[in-house]
Amino acid sequence: SQNRVYIKNGHIVNHDKSFKADIYIEDGIIKFVGPATDINVPGGVRIVDAANKLVIPGGIDPHTHMQLKFGGCVAVDDFYHGTKAAVAGGTTTIIDFVLPEKGESLVEAYDKWRAWADPKVCCDYAFHVGITWWSKSVSEEMKIMCEELGVNSFKMFMAYKGLYQLNDSELLEAFERIRSLNAVAQVHAENGDIIAKNVQKLLSAGVTGPEGHELSRQEEVEAEAVNRACILAHQVDCPLYVVHVMSKSAGIELARARRRYKNRGIYGETLAAALGSDGTNYYHQCFQHAAAHVLSPPLRPDPTTPAFMMNLLANDDLQTTGSDNCTFNKEHKELGKSDFTKIPNGVNGVEDRMSIVWEKGVHAGLLDPCRFVAVTSTNAAKIFNLFPQKGRIAVGSDADIVIWNPNATRTISKETHHHACDFNIFEGMVCHGVPEMVLVRGRICVEDGTVRVAEGYGRFVNTPTRPPYLYDVLEGKVQANEEHNGEEHDEHLNGGLKKLDLG
Ligand code: URP
Ligand code: ZN
Ligand code: ZN
Ligand code: ZN
């Protein structure tokens, strides 16, 4: 039956160790992890043989925008297609963003988003809430979000001038409020004032193509905002998670802040797009190809960027990988044909994120499998307080499990992906690491190359608030209390890479 599954002979990989053990699942929960000799498997249970495969916690994508309205378009991956694509790729939880319009009540926006998502989601999900404008009423509603609606993270925009951008006073007030609520602050770190000036200069000079998007917001525009956000948050002792760190310069600023503040309360995310693609695509002769890669902050034309970002992940200068999945079709991207500022921002990634991180990380020798689990699942669960319900294979955790074949390969293509969109920025990439079976809360959703999801099966998961910095405390506690269940890694080798020397 679907709700009782026994996975035998697999090699389990958690963020802190890997070991051989069998797993028994009932009613969506992991009931047993251990040697076959310690359990009598009841009759009528579905037996899955995971010999020579890894058994890993389902991926958590902490950054998606399903069916987002952006510049008159709506992202084509809705909560059904977007979560179906997620599950197909081994991601079993997404955290999407409620983005209120300017002047809109947070609670009303939240209710609207829940009504869109609940009937459609194929996997579990949670919400971050965007603080897209600032007022006393917004500040008051943030408390309701945390105390009644299961939200513990708020995203502020330092870019999108005239739309969502907050100034430094507003950012400080928002950070203070978030600190007092025991929530986590997120920032979109780009200097919107500089971008607005550069856009005007470029358009007047006749630069209207997709390359203008990156030229208007080069690395230091991102790096300045990362540095400023870290300092502003530190001034009011607020934990900060910088979303979509896209450049070497921004990554270095984040690493510097982590060193200054002793790794407490500063976290960073990079994107599948930044690891598996680069900004040379903005110079592609075909407009559609170039425009498909437009997102903010942009990909960088420096082709050494992807490996650099992977190195930051390997060395804990960055903690998580998201997708920022926000897909538009060619007809939508076409709106920016004669003006790059009109290209709707966003790329795919929710389906391919796990494969990209495996291929460019583990297969390339830069990450070990435990660190792969940490940066694709466990760290997001810890930072957003879903751990250990999510992000871990252990008794009592949700049975969100991927049977991962590290030796098989698949070729990414828009012809075979599960997205609703007509382009894939990773087209043609051959990736080692295939999610051969995916269980979402015990339900087998991917098997034998077939994806069988159930629309509306996913549940909203509350992300409760908690005192700041528990991420780090939790790390120590969990390791101290860990029962030993098999062989352990000696150490986490990062392909011999050195941690950034910031002199
Ligand atoms: O280009 C992007 N990232 N689109 C989605 C909105 C955002 O800033 O995350
Ligand atoms: Zn953003
Ligand atoms: Zn985003
Ligand atoms: Zn390891």
XYZ file of C-alpha atoms and ligand atoms in Angstrom:
515
model
C 0.000 0.000 0.000
C 1.094 3.577 -0.605
C 1.251 4.539 3.046
C 3.577 1.775 4.273
C 6.971 1.563 2.629
C 10.161 -0.281 3.556
C 13.367 0.930 1.913
C 16.142 -1.627 2.205
C 19.870 -1.756 1.470
C 20.242 1.980 0.904
C 23.084 4.245 1.924
C 21.510 7.045 3.939
C 23.087 10.471 3.728
C 22.236 13.157 6.274
C 24.045 16.499 6.530
C 26.325 15.232 9.298
C 26.964 11.590 8.445
C 26.175 8.767 6.072
C 25.498 5.153 6.956
C 23.885 1.947 5.728
C 20.412 1.364 7.153
C 16.879 0.356 6.255
C 13.919 2.690 6.672
C 10.319 1.919 7.552
C 7.620 4.487 6.771
C 4.024 4.570 7.928
C 1.429 7.325 7.491
C 3.950 9.695 6.018
C 6.358 9.503 8.944
C 9.699 7.704 9.287
C 9.106 5.073 12.007
C 12.370 3.164 11.884
C 15.958 3.708 10.760
C 18.394 0.886 11.394
C 19.636 -2.588 10.488
C 17.194 -5.102 8.993
C 17.831 -7.416 11.968
C 16.140 -4.895 14.284
C 12.735 -4.833 12.637
C 9.975 -7.266 11.678
C 8.500 -5.810 8.513
C 4.726 -6.234 8.618
C 2.927 -7.872 5.675
C 1.443 -5.814 2.851
C 4.245 -3.304 2.907
C 5.738 -1.943 -0.287
C 9.402 -3.033 -0.328
C 11.873 -0.866 -2.216
C 15.420 -2.028 -2.851
C 17.862 0.892 -2.720
C 21.067 -1.129 -3.114
C 23.878 0.986 -4.613
C 21.761 4.109 -4.258
C 21.885 6.992 -1.828
C 18.848 7.717 0.304
C 18.692 11.437 1.041
C 16.292 13.929 2.626
C 13.966 15.473 0.046
C 15.241 18.784 -1.260
C 13.987 22.040 0.220
C 13.897 24.930 -2.225
C 13.793 28.037 -0.028
C 13.099 30.438 -2.911
C 10.315 30.103 -5.488
C 7.748 32.408 -7.117
C 4.948 30.265 -8.503
C 2.337 32.138 -10.575
C 3.894 35.497 -9.612
C 2.516 38.631 -11.254
C 5.437 40.597 -12.688
C 5.127 43.577 -15.015
C 1.718 42.625 -16.400
C 2.615 38.916 -16.828
C 1.951 35.952 -14.575
C 4.714 33.361 -14.106
C 3.638 30.279 -16.063
C 4.655 27.719 -13.453
C 1.664 27.880 -11.131
C 1.566 26.042 -7.812
C 0.608 22.824 -9.627
C 3.201 22.763 -12.422
C 5.854 24.349 -10.227
C 5.535 21.790 -7.436
C 5.195 18.936 -9.927
C 8.513 20.035 -11.451
C 9.967 20.305 -7.936
C 8.989 16.743 -7.037
C 10.212 15.395 -10.383
C 13.642 16.790 -9.497
C 13.746 15.536 -5.907
C 12.530 18.640 -4.104
C 9.745 17.868 -1.630
C 9.267 21.245 0.065
C 9.266 24.746 -1.384
C 9.187 28.085 0.380
C 7.420 30.619 -1.814
C 6.929 34.355 -1.305
C 3.763 36.257 -0.488
C 4.417 39.622 -2.126
C 1.743 42.177 -1.158
C 1.142 45.038 -3.540
C 2.094 48.490 -2.326
C -0.614 49.495 0.162
C -2.049 45.998 0.415
C -2.636 44.339 3.778
C -0.213 41.510 4.549
C -2.983 39.293 5.888
C -5.114 39.798 2.791
C -2.182 39.047 0.508
C -1.347 35.960 2.558
C -4.941 34.687 2.349
C -4.917 35.226 -1.416
C -1.665 33.299 -1.825
C -2.904 30.440 0.382
C -6.061 30.227 -1.737
C -3.903 29.966 -4.887
C -1.535 27.410 -3.456
C -3.556 25.088 -1.221
C -5.666 23.412 -3.932
C -2.709 23.064 -6.309
C 0.448 22.119 -4.434
C 1.827 18.613 -4.982
C 4.399 18.918 -2.188
C 4.570 20.665 1.158
C 5.256 24.360 1.212
C 5.791 27.356 3.476
C 5.784 31.104 2.947
C 8.134 34.015 3.374
C 6.362 37.372 3.309
C 7.701 40.348 1.364
C 7.790 43.689 3.147
C 7.131 45.538 -0.085
C 6.134 48.789 1.627
C 6.576 50.137 5.118
C 4.041 51.567 7.560
C 2.783 51.161 11.124
C 0.042 48.823 9.907
C 2.566 46.615 8.112
C 4.630 46.415 11.277
C 1.518 45.418 13.247
C 0.506 42.783 10.726
C 3.953 41.195 10.898
C 3.101 40.083 14.427
C -0.070 38.365 13.169
C 1.974 36.653 10.469
C 4.327 35.216 13.072
C 1.911 34.419 15.861
C -1.082 33.164 13.911
C -0.122 32.382 10.340
C 3.048 30.307 10.586
C 5.488 32.754 8.990
C 8.952 33.394 10.419
C 10.757 35.225 7.626
C 10.317 38.541 5.841
C 12.002 39.706 2.638
C 12.915 43.350 2.122
C 13.932 44.800 -1.244
C 16.912 47.139 -1.597
C 16.148 47.347 -5.349
C 13.078 47.902 -7.580
C 13.093 51.659 -6.914
C 9.642 53.201 -6.860
C 8.073 49.778 -6.493
C 9.263 47.665 -3.560
C 12.505 49.371 -2.529
C 12.874 50.388 1.133
C 15.337 53.080 2.222
C 17.851 52.536 5.030
C 15.601 54.009 7.756
C 12.815 51.680 6.708
C 15.173 48.737 6.530
C 16.404 49.460 10.054
C 12.850 49.675 11.368
C 11.890 46.450 9.631
C 15.005 44.669 10.979
C 14.204 45.918 14.500
C 10.672 44.621 14.222
C 11.837 41.251 12.906
C 14.344 40.986 15.755
C 11.624 41.669 18.327
C 9.413 38.990 16.748
C 12.221 36.390 16.770
C 11.874 36.038 13.022
C 14.484 36.032 10.230
C 15.124 38.974 7.866
C 15.808 38.395 4.176
C 17.061 40.956 1.709
C 17.155 41.290 -2.052
C 20.535 42.994 -2.058
C 21.073 45.385 -4.966
C 21.377 49.162 -4.811
C 18.191 50.310 -6.555
C 19.271 53.969 -6.742
C 22.415 53.112 -8.707
C 20.429 50.793 -10.982
C 17.860 53.517 -11.776
C 20.655 55.934 -12.824
C 22.461 53.330 -14.922
C 19.286 52.260 -16.695
C 18.665 55.831 -17.830
C 22.258 56.196 -19.056
C 22.185 52.911 -20.960
C 18.820 53.512 -22.626
C 19.840 57.043 -23.698
C 23.037 55.593 -25.147
C 20.935 53.172 -27.176
C 21.758 50.029 -25.198
C 18.359 48.335 -25.193
C 19.205 44.600 -25.426
C 19.330 42.020 -22.615
C 23.033 42.738 -21.986
C 21.874 46.158 -20.699
C 20.208 44.372 -17.790
C 23.543 43.163 -16.420
C 25.384 46.348 -17.384
C 22.948 48.397 -15.295
C 23.617 46.303 -12.166
C 27.158 44.947 -12.172
C 28.782 43.073 -9.309
C 29.624 46.012 -7.051
C 26.007 47.175 -7.137
C 25.114 43.858 -5.521
C 28.183 43.778 -3.252
C 27.485 47.251 -1.823
C 23.953 46.241 -0.868
C 25.091 42.954 0.714
C 27.628 44.818 2.849
C 25.105 47.511 3.830
C 22.402 44.966 4.704
C 24.801 43.001 6.922
C 25.791 46.157 8.798
C 22.224 47.465 9.153
C 21.011 44.108 10.481
C 23.961 43.867 12.851
C 23.195 47.338 14.228
C 19.889 46.023 15.579
C 21.081 42.449 16.211
C 18.714 40.954 13.635
C 19.472 37.622 11.962
C 19.845 38.116 8.213
C 19.527 35.743 5.262
C 20.709 37.211 1.965
C 18.703 35.639 -0.863
C 20.119 34.994 -4.342
C 23.815 35.889 -3.897
C 24.821 35.946 -7.553
C 28.373 37.280 -7.816
C 31.863 36.723 -6.525
C 31.958 40.269 -5.091
C 28.679 39.833 -3.216
C 29.771 36.427 -1.929
C 32.999 37.940 -0.643
C 31.075 40.673 1.209
C 28.860 38.045 2.806
C 31.890 35.966 3.799
C 33.521 39.075 5.321
C 30.420 39.785 7.388
C 30.284 36.183 8.598
C 33.917 36.420 9.716
C 33.297 39.760 11.501
C 30.243 38.473 13.325
C 31.721 35.052 14.104
C 29.287 33.233 11.769
C 26.359 34.265 13.949
C 23.150 35.450 12.354
C 24.330 35.953 8.754
C 23.327 33.405 6.145
C 23.517 33.367 2.363
C 21.762 31.588 -0.473
C 22.878 31.179 -4.049
C 20.826 29.904 -6.964
C 20.927 26.907 -9.259
C 21.126 29.455 -12.089
C 24.327 30.941 -10.651
C 25.903 27.464 -10.355
C 24.821 26.064 -13.709
C 24.806 29.060 -16.031
C 26.493 32.433 -16.475
C 26.024 35.932 -17.844
C 27.774 35.306 -21.148
C 24.268 34.223 -22.218
C 23.202 37.893 -22.253
C 25.442 38.306 -25.294
C 23.823 35.442 -27.209
C 22.792 36.577 -30.699
C 19.252 35.264 -30.255
C 17.119 37.688 -28.228
C 14.937 34.913 -26.833
C 17.915 32.991 -25.553
C 19.449 36.048 -23.894
C 16.166 37.300 -22.445
C 15.363 33.880 -20.976
C 18.385 34.311 -18.682
C 17.273 37.683 -17.312
C 16.734 37.631 -13.562
C 17.750 39.937 -10.733
C 20.449 40.093 -9.578
C 21.762 38.974 -12.975
C 24.051 36.122 -13.939
C 27.633 37.325 -14.284
C 29.602 37.368 -17.549
C 32.696 36.238 -15.597
C 32.696 32.502 -16.418
C 34.633 31.643 -13.244
C 31.617 32.690 -11.147
C 29.766 29.330 -10.931
C 32.736 27.390 -9.502
C 33.486 30.271 -7.128
C 29.920 30.162 -5.761
C 30.213 26.394 -5.354
C 33.417 26.891 -3.395
C 31.589 29.303 -1.061
C 28.914 26.642 -0.491
C 31.566 23.989 0.137
C 33.227 26.121 2.791
C 30.078 27.337 4.575
C 30.522 30.902 3.375
C 27.104 30.272 1.798
C 24.560 27.930 3.376
C 21.762 27.204 0.916
C 20.784 26.835 -2.713
C 17.433 28.034 -4.051
C 16.042 28.300 -7.538
C 14.141 31.633 -7.560
C 11.922 29.684 -9.985
C 9.860 32.380 -11.722
C 9.269 31.288 -15.288
C 7.989 33.256 -18.248
C 7.368 32.138 -21.794
C 8.884 33.570 -24.937
C 5.808 35.719 -25.586
C 6.319 37.326 -22.148
C 10.070 37.854 -22.544
C 9.277 39.355 -25.978
C 7.735 42.377 -24.213
C 11.302 43.553 -23.618
C 12.405 43.206 -27.233
C 13.256 46.912 -27.570
C 13.821 47.752 -23.884
C 15.582 45.366 -21.475
C 13.776 46.894 -18.473
C 10.520 45.426 -19.827
C 11.806 41.827 -19.863
C 9.971 40.005 -17.058
C 12.603 38.840 -14.558
C 12.959 35.181 -13.744
C 14.300 31.768 -14.723
C 13.536 28.083 -14.113
C 15.392 25.962 -11.564
C 13.014 24.247 -9.156
C 13.231 20.951 -11.091
C 16.935 20.991 -11.876
C 18.461 22.533 -8.730
C 19.357 19.202 -7.087
C 20.934 17.830 -10.281
C 22.903 21.030 -10.917
C 24.315 21.066 -7.381
C 25.218 17.379 -7.660
C 26.841 17.717 -11.078
C 28.741 20.970 -10.450
C 29.376 20.169 -6.787
C 29.683 16.480 -5.952
C 30.487 15.117 -9.391
C 33.051 17.884 -9.921
C 34.724 16.952 -6.623
C 33.884 20.206 -4.822
C 31.232 18.915 -2.374
C 30.897 15.664 -0.481
C 27.440 14.032 -0.327
C 26.792 15.244 3.242
C 27.474 18.838 2.273
C 25.207 18.316 -0.759
C 22.394 17.391 1.632
C 23.206 20.372 3.853
C 23.062 22.930 1.038
C 20.060 21.456 -0.799
C 17.909 20.635 2.228
C 19.058 20.621 5.856
C 20.414 24.160 6.191
C 17.198 25.686 4.815
C 15.217 23.530 7.268
C 17.343 24.791 10.142
C 17.342 28.458 9.212
C 13.569 28.554 8.642
C 12.808 26.288 11.599
C 11.491 23.248 9.749
C 14.176 20.993 11.211
C 14.032 18.075 12.029
C 10.493 17.629 10.649
C 12.087 18.334 7.264
C 15.683 18.058 6.073
C 16.646 14.871 7.883
C 16.221 11.126 7.659
C 15.456 10.121 11.234
C 12.677 8.533 13.276
C 9.820 11.000 13.664
C 10.725 13.111 10.623
C 8.395 13.460 7.642
C 9.064 10.745 5.056
C 10.300 13.207 2.422
C 12.879 10.968 0.820
C 14.779 10.729 -2.446
C 16.463 7.598 -3.723
C 19.338 9.128 -5.609
C 21.338 7.242 -8.190
C 24.742 8.930 -8.274
C 25.884 6.919 -11.299
C 22.954 7.476 -13.639
C 22.777 10.575 -15.828
C 20.006 12.611 -17.330
C 20.021 15.369 -19.917
C 18.116 18.526 -19.046
C 15.713 19.732 -21.721
C 12.586 21.762 -22.165
C 11.258 18.795 -24.163
C 11.198 16.570 -21.091
C 10.990 18.929 -18.109
C 7.830 19.156 -16.002
C 7.615 22.935 -16.012
C 4.860 24.746 -17.863
C 7.430 27.037 -19.511
C 8.860 26.801 -23.024
C 12.550 27.333 -22.239
C 15.122 25.777 -19.925
C 18.283 27.745 -19.121
C 20.150 24.452 -18.519
C 19.175 22.975 -21.913
C 21.461 20.116 -22.972
C 23.355 19.823 -19.700
C 24.156 16.211 -18.834
C 23.894 15.705 -15.082
C 25.012 12.796 -12.979
C 22.687 12.115 -10.084
C 19.132 11.077 -10.859
C 16.230 11.127 -8.387
C 14.948 7.642 -9.221
C 12.302 7.531 -6.517
C 10.794 10.481 -4.684
C 8.532 10.174 -1.648
C 6.551 13.151 -0.449
C 5.372 12.484 3.125
C 5.469 8.757 2.394
C 3.672 8.941 -0.949
C 5.675 7.581 -3.882
C 5.476 10.372 -6.469
C 8.360 9.469 -8.784
C 9.093 5.897 -9.816
C 10.523 4.205 -12.929
C 10.879 7.536 -14.683
C 7.230 8.401 -14.161
C 5.987 11.344 -12.136
C 2.662 10.722 -10.406
C 1.795 13.650 -8.210
C -1.549 14.485 -6.630
C -2.781 18.049 -7.031
C -3.545 19.482 -3.600
C -1.724 16.709 -1.697
C 0.838 19.186 -0.356
C 0.257 20.933 2.937
C 1.183 24.325 4.233
C 3.851 23.908 6.895
C 4.099 26.458 9.676
C 7.528 27.924 10.195
C 7.411 28.958 13.861
C 9.536 31.788 15.198
C 12.237 31.158 17.763
C 15.033 33.051 19.488
C 17.665 34.175 16.993
C 20.780 32.184 16.254
C 19.202 28.855 17.152
C 20.534 27.654 13.792
C 23.981 27.551 15.327
C 22.851 26.278 18.723
C 20.839 23.538 17.041
C 23.900 22.444 15.111
C 25.783 21.777 18.376
C 22.829 20.182 20.126
C 21.905 17.788 17.366
C 25.466 16.603 16.994
C 25.838 16.082 20.739
C 22.650 14.008 21.046
C 23.100 12.012 17.873
C 22.754 8.260 18.263
C 25.287 6.379 16.263
C 23.779 4.424 13.506
C 26.666 3.233 11.446
C 29.851 4.469 9.938
C 30.608 8.157 9.977
C 32.536 10.430 7.670
C 35.987 11.242 8.959
C 35.734 14.777 7.761
C 34.064 16.799 5.108
C 36.563 17.170 2.335
C 35.787 19.975 -0.018
C 37.755 18.749 -2.966
C 40.889 20.250 -1.428
C 39.478 23.743 -1.848
C 40.631 26.444 0.496
C 38.341 28.734 2.402
C 38.478 32.283 1.055
C 41.493 34.150 2.332
C 40.259 37.649 3.037
C 43.641 38.771 4.294
O 14.469 38.035 -11.095
C 13.891 37.642 -10.106
N 14.602 37.251 -9.067
N 12.556 37.614 -10.052
C 11.770 37.339 -8.913
C 11.711 38.465 -7.933
C 12.897 38.510 -6.995
O 13.498 39.560 -6.859
O 13.228 37.512 -6.357
Zn 14.768 39.063 -5.143
Zn 13.038 35.788 -5.878
Zn 30.520 13.996 4.601
